[in-house]
Amino acid sequence: MSVTGPAVSLREGLRALERAYTLGHHGPAVARRRAALVDACLVELFDHAGAPARVALVATGGYGRMVQLPASDIDLLVVHDDPASIAQSVDALLYPLWDAGLAVGHAVRTAEECLAATERLDAWTAMLDGRLVAGDETLAARALAPVQARAREDAAGFARRLRDAAGARRDRFGSSAQLLEPDLKEGSGGLRDVASLGWLATALGVDLERAGVVRARERAAVDAAEAFLVRGRSAVQLLTGRRADRLVSELQPDVALGMGFVDEPNLLATDGLMRALFEHARNVEHVVALAVARVMAGATDVGSVSVANPAAILEALADAADRGEVPSVGLLNAVEDVPVPDPVAWDTRTRDAFLRLLRAGERGSAMFDVLDRMGLLARFIPAWAGVRCRPQRDPYHRSTVDAHLLAAAARMADLLTGSGDAGDPLEAAAVSHLERPDALLLGALLHDVGKIGTGGHVPIGTTIARDTLEAMGVAGADRDLAVFLVQEHLLLPDTATRRDLSDEDLLLDVAARIGTPERLGGLYLLAKADAFATGPAAWTPWRETLVHELVAKVQRVFDRGEMGEELAARLVERTERLRQLLEGESDDRIERFILRVPRSYLLAVDPGRAAEHFRIVTPPLGRNEVRTAATVGSRAGTYEVVVVASDRPGLLSWIAGSLAIGGISILAAQAFTTEDRTAIDVFEVEGAFEPEITEARWRAFRSTLRRTIEGSISLEHRVREKGRHYPRPRTPSPVSVRVLNDVAEFSTVIEVGAPDRIGLLHDITRTFADLHLGVHLAKVATFDGRVVDAFYVRDELGRKVTESGMLADVEAALRERLEA
Amino acid sequence: MKLVTAIVKPHRIDDVKDALREIGVSGLTTTDVEGFGRQRGHTEVYRGAEYQVDFVPKVKVEVVVDDGDVEGVVDAIVKAARTGKIGDGKLWVGEVDRVMRIRTGEMGPDALSG
């Protein structure tokens, strides 16, 4: 059967073409040859079909533009004016193609139906690419001319429809300029966007450059992008053998190899491919968006704009951003004529204009993109060269590093103006306490600037950010805050999701690292802006709840003055001093000790004493073991004694009781509990009867305590007996008890004031033990015969006591015991 | 076969994973979840702004194991997830009727190993 002949030879011809070029070299010229082969086949088929009268065979879409890809459909429009006989003609044309296994997309319409079909934008634009292949020329013109005229009637309206459709495609297919597995046809910046420039030209009825809609350089950039995209998409289709448009990860190594990319230092071949692709697709996005906006605005006047220097470039772009405009052709031409040194020497004007752009949010970021497309952004910020179009391969990020940075900065600007997430009370509170918004914008812009393909991005980024800000002339507190934000931008999310937020020392450490509430607020806002710019998976309600908890708790640490810049500095200094004093011990053991003891211990206990405690605390403790060490105290006649034992309910009361029985008065006490529940209790004491406390008396004390812990003696009776030998104060001062639940995050604080007497501390702490409360931290002091104590207590589950009945019980029990 | 499901604190999940790996469990599924048990939601305050936390973030761990391995797996999870404080979570064990490895079609315990 001879009519299958042309289709079969087309198939053979297409296969020969496939083999004629290596993968990755099927560019526009090959696509044109492919279209020409199809043309020839169709002409022959049309003749075989008897060249039906009043029928026109029109190539549409990519085929119409002579861009026919290896596995793309052959898009055909059959125009006719005789519905009765057309079916037979169409069958004669299409069956041979189908039989030969070729994919054909076809429409059969009368001229009137063609005009009606313009209601659907994709049908309309396909026809705008229409090209007569065979048949009745007059009929084809009659069908296509009104379709073009309709676009010309209202070019601005047509441009708006293109813009809306591009937005919808972007929502559905994402951006070819950012996605790691981009759709090369439908994605934003893909081949459909390239084609839309042609449709715009048709709508204007004149060449886009002549119309002042696209500049020569822009046109050249899009042509280069089209060539690259055609090669890439052809390679995808040749590799899969299907009409595939998505450059998925599995195909990237082969496509990269085919297109001539090789591994380079800090850039894999596949990343090189993606980087080049992103670069091209971004040019397309950029030029098409500008062209569409210019046609919509009707602002096709090239005009003359004068721009004198780099600062003026930024000012002009900031002006345009403030007015909500895209930069005009005239402006960009003028910008291109400005000699921009590499790198730019920043001055106040440059900096002010740059900050204006940052504050303008999304519109400002778009202007940075304009600068970048012109190759100028990296002259202002040399570090930008390292992150431009750099792909990020992780489960969260969906954009390139530079696009992510611009998006984060834009989001930060939104947050700072209060147009972020209205449902987040932390955000509003953080914003309202800010003093240095510009530092936050700069921090957001630079937070990932260290992602340059080598080493840990945070330390690298911190150095780059500092140098960049230096060059920009950002100094003092603004620079410090911005650098801090870059350095610590992962602290909140990482800590919140991986660490125990009910660990008091963790909160103190985080607070010490952050230092001030303003920095905390800044980090929170950056975490949100970063997550927003990253993608939907980066900020789930789950993560938000955890980050909120951390931020609120650290803020309360600041509010209560438990940590701040001064205390953090003191903590660092004391810890360092302790390390020096312990020189010679293994680093491992020193660090373990520092991590074990609470921060309150390091802040309260002199490093010299802590170094002595190290030797007592470090060797493993037996279950009932008690270790004590006594030294001469700071005042004459006083001693300092430390008691180390496994913590258990009642321990403090037993120690206090054992001291009382030994005739030892407690002047001051501090009780600490380590992470692994070892009690380190430090007492300042003096002899009650005899001032000198001999080793024999210490031994007696240790023995009493050990036997109490072992349960072999009861202290109560003995302490009471001992009390009888001591004079009671003549004028008893009143007992005061205050229960405070808002001064510590994880403990209820109980303040007790009472006249001093033997066994007093024992009585107080015994009361806690009776009520099953553990003493986590205690501060005991004696002034002039009166004891003022603060106890940080927790219930059996390690929680604050919140039940009001229990709180009342504690107070009543203490009063009863102390007033008796 | 049994399905062991545990709800644990987020910061314990790495320890749970390590503990299970140590006893030879080769696969598990984790999910970020939110809920509440005895440890109810609460009100938080940040710089004067008050907000309600209704659900507490946790991680759900799911492991399908052979009947004989249940005790070991339960033990490992409980030990690794326990902090002794409120909110350490819950664990439950349920019956599993069928397990299939989708790639090979292997059924039952064969689908669990390796």
Short mmCIF file of C-alpha atoms in Angstrom, two decimals, chain A residues 425-426 429-430 433 497-503 517-518 520-521 540-542 545-546 548-549 551-553 555-556 559 797 799, chain B residues 9-14 31-34 38 42-51 53 55-59 83-86:
data_model
loop_
_atom_site.label_atom_id
_atom_site.label_comp_id
_atom_site.label_asym_id
_atom_site.label_seq_id
_atom_site.Cartn_x
_atom_site.Cartn_y
_atom_site.Cartn_z
CA PRO A 425 1.88 36.16 68.25
CA LEU A 426 5.63 35.55 68.55
CA ALA A 429 6.07 40.57 69.51
CA ALA A 430 9.52 40.01 68.02
CA HIS A 433 10.83 44.93 69.95
CA THR A 497 13.70 19.77 67.00
CA ARG A 498 16.66 17.83 68.34
CA ARG A 499 17.18 18.79 71.94
CA ASP A 500 15.32 18.40 75.22
CA LEU A 501 13.52 21.68 75.82
CA SER A 502 12.81 20.76 79.41
CA ASP A 503 16.54 20.85 80.16
CA PRO A 517 16.32 39.42 73.53
CA GLU A 518 16.76 41.42 70.33
CA LEU A 520 16.59 36.07 69.93
CA GLY A 521 13.76 37.90 68.16
CA THR A 540 5.12 22.76 59.64
CA PRO A 541 2.89 23.42 62.66
CA TRP A 542 4.92 20.66 64.33
CA THR A 545 5.28 24.61 68.04
CA LEU A 546 8.74 23.39 69.01
CA HIS A 548 7.87 28.65 69.73
CA GLU A 549 8.46 26.72 72.91
CA VAL A 551 11.93 30.96 71.93
CA ALA A 552 9.41 31.63 74.72
CA LYS A 553 11.52 29.75 77.25
CA GLN A 555 13.01 34.83 76.42
CA ARG A 556 11.90 34.06 79.98
CA ASP A 559 13.30 38.23 81.50
CA LEU A 797 7.95 13.69 88.08
CA ARG A 799 7.74 19.19 87.38
CA LYS B 9 9.70 12.95 72.46
CA PRO B 10 11.28 14.47 69.33
CA HIS B 11 14.72 14.73 70.87
CA ARG B 12 14.78 11.01 71.73
CA ILE B 13 14.20 9.79 68.20
CA ASP B 14 17.89 9.45 67.31
CA THR B 31 6.19 10.56 61.46
CA ASP B 32 6.03 14.00 63.03
CA VAL B 33 2.79 14.01 64.99
CA GLU B 34 0.98 16.24 67.47
CA ARG B 38 -1.84 13.51 80.44
CA HIS B 42 -0.81 24.86 77.89
CA THR B 43 -0.60 28.62 77.53
CA GLU B 44 2.74 30.15 76.61
CA VAL B 45 3.82 33.76 76.90
CA TYR B 46 6.49 35.53 74.85
CA ARG B 47 7.18 39.21 75.49
CA GLY B 48 3.63 39.86 76.57
CA ALA B 49 2.07 37.87 73.73
CA GLU B 50 0.03 34.95 75.01
CA TYR B 51 -0.81 31.94 72.91
CA VAL B 53 -0.51 25.33 72.70
CA PHE B 55 -1.11 19.84 70.95
CA VAL B 56 2.33 18.74 71.93
CA PRO B 57 4.77 17.80 69.12
CA LYS B 58 5.94 14.17 69.25
CA VAL B 59 7.40 11.63 66.88
CA THR B 83 13.75 10.58 80.36
CA GLY B 84 11.74 10.01 83.54
CA LYS B 85 9.90 13.26 83.05
CA ILE B 86 6.31 13.87 82.12
#
